[in-house]
Amino acid sequence: MRIFFTGGSGKAGHHVAPYLASQGHQVTNADLTPLGHPDVTDLQVDLTDAGQVYSAMAGMPTMADLDAPAREASQGSAYDAVVHFAAIPRILLAPDATTFASNILGQYHVLEAATRLGIRKVVFASSETTYGVCFGQGERKPLYVPVDENHPVVPEDSYAMSKVAGEVVARSFHARTGADIYGLRINNVIEPHEYAEMFPPFLADPSLRRRNLFAYIDTRDLGQMTLRALETDGLGFEIFNVANADMSVAATTTEIIDTFYDGVEVRREMGRDETFYSIDKARNLLGYDPQHSWRDELDDPRGEA
């Protein structure tokens, strides 16, 4: 595929964009900051500017296309798919109004350009924060566990609001065009080197991970999930939780329920280390099969397998 990838220079994108390129796809990174990866084409684009987004997506993907037959405007975009990861990635990086406006404008401009240019597959980054736990003021608990995609989304912060609004925009563009548009509610993104740097305190004190529902997503498995979404056609509009199969803490699911989720409905029996951020839908519809764990890099401090 030829993939128009926004935000390929961000924390998640700078792993996922090269991964997609390594799988044989041509990837153009549309970002304000270049990625500088030899297998990815960089294109400076301000996603809050509708004209820039449309022009970039309608343009020539690579220098090699100079030798290809000229495309006519009626042929639409040369790209086969869009992956939209670009965003202000959390609260407290910019004023709240700026975070919301930037993220939702980018979402709208990307989806409008893609669908008007005839691109039939868009995969976009939503967030775990939509469930209202991560950046909620004070103590927040899910209504039930494991948290699946049907759990209510009632966030209080500007970032999560922008992600919920972005899902509504995406659903509307699917209704208008029939394109396949899949949203990934991505959990806390972890790079491989961060296991040794960040996880020892999490293993010692699971309360540090309550706002993330004790979950995480390894960038390598996020790459796999993105590829599965690109390769799976015909689902229409869908939202998927994205996490690793286990928790980011050494405590068991039973211990987490007893300590942190007293009174919260437990909807089914769970595995000993199973994530509370349900990935059943991604497994069933996309064939997602996460391969990585902090246990590959660190010893379980409790000495248990």
PDB file of N, CA and C in Angstrom, residues 5 8 11-21 27 83 85 219 222-224 226-227:
ATOM      1  N   PHE A   5       0.740   8.783   6.364  1.00  0.00           N
ATOM      2  CA  PHE A   5       0.823   8.566   7.810  1.00  0.00           C
ATOM      3  C   PHE A   5       1.056   9.901   8.492  1.00  0.00           C
ATOM      4  N   GLY A   8       4.054  10.650  12.179  1.00  0.00           N
ATOM      5  CA  GLY A   8       5.069   9.604  12.192  1.00  0.00           C
ATOM      6  C   GLY A   8       6.321   9.954  12.961  1.00  0.00           C
ATOM      7  N   LYS A  11       5.839   9.729  19.448  1.00  0.00           N
ATOM      8  CA  LYS A  11       6.322   8.578  20.215  1.00  0.00           C
ATOM      9  C   LYS A  11       5.874   7.260  19.610  1.00  0.00           C
ATOM     10  N   ALA A  12       4.604   7.147  19.280  1.00  0.00           N
ATOM     11  CA  ALA A  12       4.110   5.918  18.655  1.00  0.00           C
ATOM     12  C   ALA A  12       4.488   5.865  17.184  1.00  0.00           C
ATOM     13  N   GLY A  13       4.304   6.983  16.495  1.00  0.00           N
ATOM     14  CA  GLY A  13       4.508   7.006  15.056  1.00  0.00           C
ATOM     15  C   GLY A  13       5.907   6.675  14.614  1.00  0.00           C
ATOM     16  N   HIS A  14       6.911   7.089  15.393  1.00  0.00           N
ATOM     17  CA  HIS A  14       8.275   6.864  14.913  1.00  0.00           C
ATOM     18  C   HIS A  14       8.697   5.397  15.035  1.00  0.00           C
ATOM     19  N   HIS A  15       7.859   4.590  15.654  1.00  0.00           N
ATOM     20  CA  HIS A  15       8.025   3.133  15.601  1.00  0.00           C
ATOM     21  C   HIS A  15       7.120   2.521  14.531  1.00  0.00           C
ATOM     22  N   VAL A  16       5.863   2.958  14.490  1.00  0.00           N
ATOM     23  CA  VAL A  16       4.877   2.308  13.624  1.00  0.00           C
ATOM     24  C   VAL A  16       5.119   2.627  12.151  1.00  0.00           C
ATOM     25  N   ALA A  17       5.456   3.872  11.820  1.00  0.00           N
ATOM     26  CA  ALA A  17       5.669   4.214  10.413  1.00  0.00           C
ATOM     27  C   ALA A  17       6.810   3.392   9.801  1.00  0.00           C
ATOM     28  N   PRO A  18       7.991   3.295  10.435  1.00  0.00           N
ATOM     29  CA  PRO A  18       9.042   2.436   9.870  1.00  0.00           C
ATOM     30  C   PRO A  18       8.661   0.960   9.842  1.00  0.00           C
ATOM     31  N   TYR A  19       7.880   0.517  10.828  1.00  0.00           N
ATOM     32  CA  TYR A  19       7.439  -0.883  10.815  1.00  0.00           C
ATOM     33  C   TYR A  19       6.597  -1.159   9.571  1.00  0.00           C
ATOM     34  N   LEU A  20       5.666  -0.267   9.259  1.00  0.00           N
ATOM     35  CA  LEU A  20       4.844  -0.467   8.067  1.00  0.00           C
ATOM     36  C   LEU A  20       5.710  -0.463   6.813  1.00  0.00           C
ATOM     37  N   ALA A  21       6.720   0.405   6.789  1.00  0.00           N
ATOM     38  CA  ALA A  21       7.638   0.417   5.647  1.00  0.00           C
ATOM     39  C   ALA A  21       8.408  -0.901   5.552  1.00  0.00           C
ATOM     40  N   VAL A  27       5.519   4.563   2.790  1.00  0.00           N
ATOM     41  CA  VAL A  27       4.961   5.371   3.870  1.00  0.00           C
ATOM     42  C   VAL A  27       5.459   6.805   3.744  1.00  0.00           C
ATOM     43  N   VAL A  83      -3.173   6.599   7.773  1.00  0.00           N
ATOM     44  CA  VAL A  83      -3.052   6.316   9.203  1.00  0.00           C
ATOM     45  C   VAL A  83      -2.866   7.664   9.890  1.00  0.00           C
ATOM     46  N   PHE A  85      -2.200   9.461  13.189  1.00  0.00           N
ATOM     47  CA  PHE A  85      -1.751   9.408  14.579  1.00  0.00           C
ATOM     48  C   PHE A  85      -1.458  10.788  15.151  1.00  0.00           C
ATOM     49  N   THR A 219       5.079  -0.608  21.579  1.00  0.00           N
ATOM     50  CA  THR A 219       5.041  -0.007  20.244  1.00  0.00           C
ATOM     51  C   THR A 219       5.116  -1.063  19.143  1.00  0.00           C
ATOM     52  N   LEU A 222       1.700  -2.352  18.765  1.00  0.00           N
ATOM     53  CA  LEU A 222       0.881  -1.319  18.127  1.00  0.00           C
ATOM     54  C   LEU A 222       1.115  -1.323  16.623  1.00  0.00           C
ATOM     55  N   GLY A 223       2.356  -1.563  16.202  1.00  0.00           N
ATOM     56  CA  GLY A 223       2.630  -1.699  14.782  1.00  0.00           C
ATOM     57  C   GLY A 223       1.858  -2.850  14.175  1.00  0.00           C
ATOM     58  N   GLN A 224       1.859  -3.989  14.868  1.00  0.00           N
ATOM     59  CA  GLN A 224       1.093  -5.140  14.376  1.00  0.00           C
ATOM     60  C   GLN A 224      -0.390  -4.809  14.275  1.00  0.00           C
ATOM     61  N   THR A 226      -1.852  -1.913  13.891  1.00  0.00           N
ATOM     62  CA  THR A 226      -2.102  -0.985  12.794  1.00  0.00           C
ATOM     63  C   THR A 226      -2.085  -1.715  11.458  1.00  0.00           C
ATOM     64  N   LEU A 227      -1.134  -2.608  11.294  1.00  0.00           N
ATOM     65  CA  LEU A 227      -1.062  -3.392  10.060  1.00  0.00           C
ATOM     66  C   LEU A 227      -2.299  -4.271   9.890  1.00  0.00           C
TER      67      LEU A 227
END
